[in-house]
């Protein structure tokens, strides 16, 4: 294993009825709170009223920014940063899924600088050294934004969707109450599961070093998602299923499984180009891409990793020839994503053609090479997109 620093300073309140701690946690940072949320699901599930009651009884002054979009836009971030400055906000409270939490992270950073928050993400790559404190209440298990230092923002004018990591963006406190995800639709539950699986596979498929201990952990996380996502879809109010998925979403991306791995991710940059142009759900894009990316990267050098995956995660017959085991692992993953979870299996089904593939592939590899599990150049990425048609 390579050397690494493990530092995840996010305080997590996990489980039901933990929101009673919300006021006391927010008050540690001040009294003026910017509450951020999306298109209204938090009102439909009664969470908005619960949060407001907690904030009022703690004597906090609340300002609100709603309407944060799935694939959150830079315009929402700009507005949030502006409000933080105007109202001298002390702490931001993000209530929602990854989109709300991601946008809130960049609002918190934007509040501390004079320049446009897009400069954090554009080619200017302005440093993110400071952000106002962020507290999150998670309502959808998927991205892990509740426990990681990253966020992804879209700019629809330039058709860009760009991610950025910075320790300052880590939430200080996150509330993970599985019952808040009971109302998540079967489709979003499936997309969330696909996203988590991808976060793990981006790390797991790695030929560089022996990560046995972490591989076992990752296989456990994958089996957890494979076991519980179908249960959550059939029985939305199954607490154990929602709880296992929620905790798996955080651990899939909070840095623990990396263990010094330096390899870059592959499917995510390729997917972000799909979301940037077609505004498709991130998890759906990943579900369509991942088995095709695996197929494309399978060869004599990489086959051993696929064999490990197929046997340990899906229990594939280990007596078959390695290439057959590897292919069966990919088939089982496809079967899970498209048949068990019911996600659409091709880009064609979601109305995407090859029109922008060359442009998207060039952007995904930043005009040179995507240094992931296998090094991919523009032509490779275009070929992967084509396998998805
Ligand atoms: O907007 P509202 O009304 O809240 O509805 C949302 C939205 O329509 C709804 N929803 C959320 N919680 C719900 C609910 N509906 C019913 N009941 C609930 N309890 O679900 C829809 C999708 O929400 P969204 O926040 O967009 O989903 P997700 O959590 O999957 O976030 C996706 C975004 O996160 C980025 C993605 O690229 C995408 O922009 N990612 C962030 C990452 C990170 N921070 O590290 C990593 C990921 O790889 C990913 O890129
Ligand atoms: Zn993701």
Coordinates of C-alpha atoms and ligand atoms in Angstrom, one line a residue:
X1 CA 0.0 0.0 0.0
X2 CA 1.1 3.5 -0.7
X3 CA 1.4 6.1 2.1
X4 CA -1.7 8.1 2.8
X5 CA -3.4 10.5 5.2
X6 CA -6.8 9.4 6.5
X7 CA -8.8 12.3 7.9
X8 CA -12.6 12.4 7.7
X9 CA -13.6 15.1 10.2
X10 CA -17.4 14.8 9.7
X11 CA -19.5 14.3 12.7
X12 CA -22.3 11.9 11.8
X13 CA -25.6 11.5 13.6
X14 CA -27.0 8.3 12.2
X15 CA -30.5 6.9 12.8
X16 CA -34.0 8.0 13.6
X17 CA -35.0 10.9 15.8
X18 CA -31.5 12.5 15.8
X19 CA -32.7 15.9 14.5
X20 CA -33.1 17.0 18.1
X21 CA -29.4 17.7 18.0
X22 CA -29.7 20.0 15.0
X23 CA -30.1 23.3 16.9
X24 CA -27.2 22.6 19.3
X25 CA -24.9 21.7 16.4
X26 CA -25.7 24.7 14.3
X27 CA -25.4 27.1 17.3
X28 CA -21.7 26.1 17.6
X29 CA -21.1 28.1 14.4
X30 CA -23.4 31.1 15.0
X31 CA -27.0 32.1 14.8
X32 CA -27.6 33.1 11.2
X33 CA -28.4 30.1 9.1
X34 CA -28.9 29.7 5.3
X35 CA -31.3 26.8 4.8
X36 CA -30.9 25.3 1.3
X37 CA -33.1 22.7 -0.4
X38 CA -34.3 21.4 -3.8
X39 CA -37.6 21.3 -5.6
X40 CA -39.9 20.6 -2.7
X41 CA -39.5 16.9 -1.7
X42 CA -38.6 18.0 1.8
X43 CA -41.9 19.8 2.2
X44 CA -43.8 16.8 0.8
X45 CA -42.3 14.5 3.4
X46 CA -42.9 16.9 6.3
X47 CA -39.1 17.4 6.9
X48 CA -39.2 21.1 6.2
X49 CA -41.6 21.7 9.1
X50 CA -39.5 19.5 11.4
X51 CA -36.3 21.4 10.6
X52 CA -38.0 24.8 10.9
X53 CA -39.3 23.8 14.4
X54 CA -35.8 22.7 15.5
X55 CA -34.3 25.9 14.2
X56 CA -36.9 28.2 15.8
X57 CA -36.7 26.5 19.2
X58 CA -32.9 26.9 19.1
X59 CA -33.5 30.6 18.5
X60 CA -31.7 30.7 15.1
X61 CA -32.4 33.2 12.4
X62 CA -33.2 31.5 9.1
X63 CA -32.8 32.6 5.5
X64 CA -33.9 30.2 2.7
X65 CA -32.7 29.3 -0.7
X66 CA -34.9 26.7 -2.5
X67 CA -35.1 25.2 -6.0
X68 CA -31.6 23.7 -6.2
X69 CA -31.8 21.6 -9.4
X70 CA -30.7 17.9 -9.8
X71 CA -27.3 18.4 -11.6
X72 CA -27.1 21.7 -9.7
X73 CA -26.4 24.8 -11.6
X74 CA -23.8 27.5 -11.0
X75 CA -26.6 30.1 -11.0
X76 CA -28.0 28.6 -7.7
X77 CA -24.5 28.6 -6.3
X78 CA -24.0 32.3 -7.2
X79 CA -27.3 33.2 -5.6
X80 CA -26.4 31.3 -2.4
X81 CA -23.0 32.9 -2.2
X82 CA -24.6 36.3 -2.7
X83 CA -27.2 35.6 0.1
X84 CA -24.4 34.5 2.5
X85 CA -22.6 37.8 2.0
X86 CA -25.8 40.0 2.1
X87 CA -27.2 38.3 5.3
X88 CA -23.8 37.7 7.0
X89 CA -24.6 34.0 7.3
X90 CA -22.7 32.0 9.9
X91 CA -23.6 28.4 8.8
X92 CA -25.3 26.7 5.8
X93 CA -27.8 23.9 6.4
X94 CA -28.2 21.7 3.3
X95 CA -31.3 19.5 3.3
X96 CA -31.6 17.1 0.4
X97 CA -29.7 14.8 -1.9
X98 CA -26.2 15.2 -3.4
X99 CA -27.3 18.1 -5.6
X100 CA -28.4 20.3 -2.7
X101 CA -25.3 19.4 -0.6
X102 CA -22.9 19.9 -3.5
X103 CA -24.4 23.3 -4.5
X104 CA -24.3 24.4 -0.8
X105 CA -20.6 23.5 -0.6
X106 CA -19.7 25.9 -3.3
X107 CA -22.0 28.6 -1.9
X108 CA -20.1 28.3 1.4
X109 CA -16.8 28.6 -0.5
X110 CA -18.1 31.4 -2.7
X111 CA -19.2 33.4 0.4
X112 CA -15.5 33.7 1.3
X113 CA -14.2 35.2 -1.9
X114 CA -14.8 38.2 -4.1
X115 CA -14.7 36.4 -7.4
X116 CA -17.4 34.4 -9.3
X117 CA -17.8 30.9 -7.8
X118 CA -17.5 29.4 -11.3
X119 CA -13.8 30.4 -11.1
X120 CA -13.4 27.4 -8.7
X121 CA -14.4 25.1 -11.5
X122 CA -13.5 26.7 -14.7
X123 CA -10.0 26.6 -16.2
X124 CA -9.1 29.4 -13.7
X125 CA -9.1 26.7 -11.0
X126 CA -9.2 29.3 -8.2
X127 CA -8.0 27.9 -4.9
X128 CA -10.6 26.8 -2.4
X129 CA -9.0 27.4 1.0
X130 CA -11.9 28.6 3.0
X131 CA -15.7 28.0 3.3
X132 CA -18.4 28.8 5.8
X133 CA -19.4 25.8 7.9
X134 CA -21.8 23.4 6.3
X135 CA -24.2 21.0 8.0
X136 CA -26.2 18.5 6.0
X137 CA -29.4 16.5 6.4
X138 CA -29.3 13.7 3.8
X139 CA -32.5 12.6 2.1
X140 CA -31.2 10.4 -0.7
X141 CA -28.5 7.7 -0.5
X142 CA -26.2 8.0 -3.5
X143 CA -23.4 10.4 -3.8
X144 CA -21.7 10.4 -0.4
X145 CA -21.6 14.2 -0.5
X146 CA -22.6 14.1 3.1
X147 CA -19.2 12.8 4.1
X148 CA -16.8 13.8 1.3
X149 CA -15.0 16.9 0.3
X150 CA -16.2 17.0 -3.3
X151 CA -19.0 18.5 -5.3
X152 CA -20.0 18.7 -9.0
X153 CA -21.6 21.8 -10.6
X154 CA -23.1 22.3 -14.0
X155 CA -22.9 25.4 -16.2
X156 CA -25.6 25.0 -18.8
X157 CA -24.3 28.0 -20.8
X158 CA -21.0 26.3 -21.5
X159 CA -22.4 22.7 -21.3
X160 CA -19.8 21.9 -18.6
X161 CA -20.3 19.7 -15.5
X162 CA -17.2 19.9 -13.4
X163 CA -16.2 18.4 -10.0
X164 CA -13.8 19.7 -7.5
X165 CA -12.4 18.4 -4.2
X166 CA -11.2 20.5 -1.3
X167 CA -11.0 19.8 2.5
X168 CA -12.8 23.1 3.2
X169 CA -15.9 21.7 1.5
X170 CA -16.3 18.8 4.0
X171 CA -19.6 19.2 6.0
X172 CA -18.9 19.7 9.7
X173 CA -21.9 17.6 10.7
X174 CA -24.2 15.3 8.7
X175 CA -27.6 13.9 9.8
X176 CA -28.2 10.4 8.3
X177 CA -31.8 9.3 9.1
X178 CA -32.8 6.4 6.9
X179 CA -36.5 7.1 7.4
X180 CA -36.0 10.3 5.4
X181 CA -35.3 8.2 2.4
X182 CA -38.6 6.2 2.6
X183 CA -40.1 8.5 0.0
X184 CA -37.3 8.2 -2.6
X185 CA -38.8 6.7 -5.8
X186 CA -37.8 3.3 -7.1
X187 CA -36.0 5.0 -10.0
X188 CA -34.0 7.4 -7.7
X189 CA -33.2 4.5 -5.3
X190 CA -31.9 2.5 -8.3
X191 CA -29.8 5.4 -9.6
X192 CA -28.4 5.9 -6.1
X193 CA -27.4 2.3 -5.9
X194 CA -25.7 2.5 -9.3
X195 CA -23.8 5.6 -8.3
X196 CA -22.5 3.9 -5.1
X197 CA -21.5 0.8 -7.0
X198 CA -19.6 3.0 -9.4
X199 CA -17.8 4.9 -6.6
X200 CA -16.5 1.5 -5.4
X201 CA -15.6 0.1 -8.7
X202 CA -13.7 3.2 -9.7
X203 CA -11.3 2.3 -6.8
X204 CA -11.7 -1.5 -6.9
X205 CA -10.6 -1.9 -10.5
X206 CA -6.9 -1.1 -9.9
X207 CA -3.9 -3.1 -10.9
X208 CA -1.3 -1.0 -9.1
X209 CA -1.0 -2.3 -5.6
X210 CA -2.2 -5.0 -3.2
X211 CA -5.2 -3.6 -1.4
X212 CA -6.5 -6.9 0.0
X213 CA -7.9 -5.5 3.2
X214 CA -9.7 -2.7 1.3
X215 CA -10.8 -5.1 -1.4
X216 CA -12.6 -7.2 1.2
X217 CA -14.2 -4.0 2.5
X218 CA -15.3 -2.9 -1.0
X219 CA -16.7 -6.4 -1.8
X220 CA -18.7 -6.1 1.4
X221 CA -20.0 -2.7 0.4
X222 CA -20.9 -4.0 -3.0
X223 CA -22.7 -7.0 -1.6
X224 CA -24.6 -4.7 0.8
X225 CA -25.9 -2.6 -2.1
X226 CA -26.7 -5.6 -4.2
X227 CA -28.7 -7.2 -1.3
X228 CA -30.5 -4.1 -0.1
X229 CA -31.3 -1.9 -3.1
X230 CA -33.9 -4.4 -4.5
X231 CA -35.5 -4.7 -1.0
X232 CA -35.7 -0.9 -0.7
X233 CA -37.3 -0.7 -4.1
X234 CA -40.0 -3.3 -3.2
X235 CA -40.4 -2.2 0.4
X236 CA -39.6 1.5 0.5
X237 CA -40.2 1.7 4.3
X238 CA -37.9 -1.2 5.1
X239 CA -35.6 0.5 7.7
X240 CA -32.7 -2.0 7.6
X241 CA -32.6 -1.8 3.8
X242 CA -32.6 2.0 3.8
X243 CA -30.1 2.2 6.7
X244 CA -27.7 -0.2 5.0
X245 CA -27.9 1.7 1.8
X246 CA -27.4 5.1 3.5
X247 CA -24.3 4.1 5.4
X248 CA -22.9 2.3 2.4
X249 CA -23.3 5.5 0.3
X250 CA -21.1 7.5 2.8
X251 CA -18.4 4.8 3.0
X252 CA -18.2 4.2 -0.7
X253 CA -16.7 7.7 -1.2
X254 CA -15.5 9.1 2.1
X255 CA -11.9 8.3 1.4
X256 CA -11.5 5.2 3.5
X257 CA -11.4 2.7 0.6
X258 CA -8.8 4.7 -1.3
X259 CA -5.9 3.6 1.0
X260 CA -3.3 5.5 -0.9
X261 CA -4.5 4.6 -4.3
X262 CA -3.5 7.3 -6.7
X263 CA -5.3 6.1 -9.8
X264 CA -7.8 8.5 -11.3
X265 CA -11.4 7.6 -11.9
X266 CA -12.7 6.7 -15.3
X267 CA -16.5 6.3 -15.6
X268 CA -17.2 9.5 -13.7
X269 CA -15.5 11.9 -16.1
X270 CA -17.1 10.0 -19.0
X271 CA -20.5 10.3 -17.4
X272 CA -20.2 13.9 -16.4
X273 CA -20.1 14.8 -20.1
X274 CA -23.4 13.0 -20.7
X275 CA -25.1 14.9 -17.8
X276 CA -23.5 18.1 -19.0
X277 CA -25.1 18.0 -22.4
X278 CA -28.2 15.8 -21.8
X279 CA -28.9 16.6 -18.1
X280 CA -29.5 12.9 -17.4
X281 CA -29.5 11.5 -13.9
X282 CA -25.9 10.8 -12.8
X283 CA -26.6 7.3 -11.5
X284 CA -28.4 6.3 -14.7
X285 CA -25.5 7.4 -16.9
X286 CA -23.1 5.4 -14.7
X287 CA -25.3 2.3 -14.9
X288 CA -25.3 2.4 -18.7
X289 CA -21.5 3.1 -18.9
X290 CA -20.0 0.9 -16.2
X291 CA -20.5 -2.6 -17.7
X292 CA -19.4 -1.3 -21.1
X293 CA -16.3 0.3 -19.6
X294 CA -15.5 -3.0 -17.9
X295 CA -16.0 -4.9 -21.1
X296 CA -13.7 -2.4 -22.9
X297 CA -10.9 -2.7 -20.3
X298 CA -10.9 -6.5 -20.1
X299 CA -7.8 -8.1 -21.4
X300 CA -5.0 -10.6 -20.4
X301 CA -3.4 -8.0 -18.1
X302 CA -6.6 -7.0 -16.2
X303 CA -8.5 -10.3 -16.2
X304 CA -7.4 -11.3 -12.7
X305 CA -9.2 -8.3 -11.1
X306 CA -12.4 -9.3 -12.9
X307 CA -12.1 -12.9 -11.7
X308 CA -11.8 -11.6 -8.1
X309 CA -14.8 -9.4 -8.6
X310 CA -17.0 -12.1 -10.2
X311 CA -16.2 -14.8 -7.6
X312 CA -16.2 -12.6 -4.5
X313 CA -19.1 -10.4 -5.3
X314 CA -21.4 -12.5 -7.4
X315 CA -20.3 -16.0 -6.5
X316 CA -19.5 -17.0 -10.1
X317 CA -18.3 -20.5 -10.6
X318 CA -14.5 -20.4 -10.0
X319 CA -13.7 -23.5 -12.0
X320 CA -14.4 -21.9 -15.4
X321 CA -11.6 -20.4 -17.5
X322 CA -10.6 -16.8 -16.3
X323 CA -12.0 -15.0 -19.3
X324 CA -15.3 -16.8 -18.9
X325 CA -15.5 -15.9 -15.2
X326 CA -14.7 -12.3 -16.0
X327 CA -17.4 -12.0 -18.6
X328 CA -19.9 -13.7 -16.3
X329 CA -19.1 -11.1 -13.7
X330 CA -19.9 -8.3 -16.2
X331 CA -23.1 -10.1 -17.2
X332 CA -24.2 -10.5 -13.6
X333 CA -23.6 -6.8 -12.9
X334 CA -25.6 -5.9 -16.1
X335 CA -28.4 -8.2 -15.0
X336 CA -28.5 -6.5 -11.6
X337 CA -28.5 -2.9 -13.0
X338 CA -30.9 -3.5 -15.9
X339 CA -33.2 -6.3 -14.8
X340 CA -33.2 -6.3 -11.0
X341 CA -33.0 -2.5 -10.6
X342 CA -34.9 -1.9 -13.8
X343 CA -32.7 0.9 -15.2
X344 CA -32.6 1.7 -18.9
X345 CA -29.8 -0.2 -20.5
X346 CA -28.7 1.9 -23.5
X347 CA -28.1 5.6 -24.3
X348 CA -30.5 5.1 -27.3
X349 CA -33.3 4.3 -24.8
X350 CA -32.8 7.7 -23.1
X351 CA -32.7 9.5 -26.5
X352 CA -28.9 10.0 -26.8
X353 CA -27.3 9.6 -30.2
X354 CA -23.6 9.7 -31.3
X355 CA -23.9 13.4 -32.3
X356 CA -21.6 14.8 -29.6
X357 CA -19.5 11.7 -28.8
X358 CA -16.3 13.1 -30.3
X359 CA -16.6 16.4 -28.4
X360 CA -17.6 14.7 -25.1
X361 CA -14.8 12.1 -25.4
X362 CA -12.3 14.9 -26.0
X363 CA -13.5 16.8 -22.9
X364 CA -13.6 13.7 -20.7
X365 CA -9.9 13.1 -21.3
X366 CA -9.1 16.8 -21.3
X367 CA -7.7 16.5 -24.8
X368 CA -5.1 13.9 -23.8
X369 CA -5.4 10.8 -21.7
X370 CA -7.7 9.6 -18.9
X371 CA -5.3 7.9 -16.6
X372 CA -7.7 5.4 -14.8
X373 CA -7.8 1.7 -14.5
X374 CA -6.7 1.5 -18.1
X375 CA -5.4 4.7 -19.8
X376 CA -8.1 5.9 -22.2
X377 CA -7.7 8.3 -25.0
X378 CA -10.4 10.1 -27.0
X379 CA -10.9 7.2 -29.4
X380 CA -11.2 4.7 -26.5
X381 CA -13.8 6.9 -24.8
X382 CA -15.8 7.3 -28.0
X383 CA -15.7 3.5 -28.5
X384 CA -17.1 3.1 -24.9
X385 CA -19.9 5.6 -25.7
X386 CA -20.7 3.6 -28.8
X387 CA -20.9 0.3 -26.9
X388 CA -23.7 2.0 -24.9
X389 CA -25.9 2.8 -27.9
Ligands
LIG1 O1 -35.2 18.5 -5.5 P1 -36.0 17.7 -4.6 O2 -37.5 18.1 -4.6 O3 -35.5 17.5 -3.3 O4 -36.1 16.2 -5.3 C1 -35.0 15.4 -5.5 C2 -34.5 15.3 -6.9 O5 -35.6 15.5 -7.8 C3 -35.4 13.9 -5.2 N1 -35.3 13.6 -3.7 C4 -34.2 13.8 -2.9 N2 -34.6 13.3 -1.7 C5 -35.8 12.8 -1.8 C6 -36.3 13.0 -3.1 N3 -37.5 12.6 -3.5 C7 -38.3 12.0 -2.6 N4 -37.9 11.8 -1.3 C8 -36.7 12.2 -0.9 N5 -36.3 11.9 0.4 O6 -34.5 13.1 -5.9 C9 -34.1 13.8 -7.1 C10 -32.6 13.7 -7.2 O7 -31.9 14.4 -6.2 P2 -30.3 14.7 -6.4 O8 -29.9 15.5 -5.1 O9 -30.1 15.4 -7.7 O10 -29.7 13.3 -6.4 P3 -28.3 12.7 -6.0 O11 -28.2 12.6 -4.5 O12 -28.1 11.5 -6.8 O13 -27.3 13.8 -6.4 C11 -26.8 13.9 -7.8 C12 -25.7 14.9 -7.9 O14 -24.6 14.7 -7.1 C13 -23.4 14.7 -8.0 C14 -24.0 14.2 -9.3 O15 -23.1 14.4 -10.4 C15 -25.3 15.0 -9.4 O16 -25.0 16.3 -9.8 N6 -22.3 13.8 -7.4 C16 -21.7 14.3 -6.3 C17 -20.7 13.6 -5.7 C18 -19.9 14.1 -4.5 N7 -20.3 15.2 -3.9 O17 -18.9 13.6 -4.1 C19 -20.1 12.4 -6.3 C20 -21.0 11.8 -7.2 O18 -20.3 10.9 -8.1 C21 -21.8 12.7 -8.1 O19 -21.1 13.1 -9.2
LIG2 ZN1 -21.0 9.3 -8.6

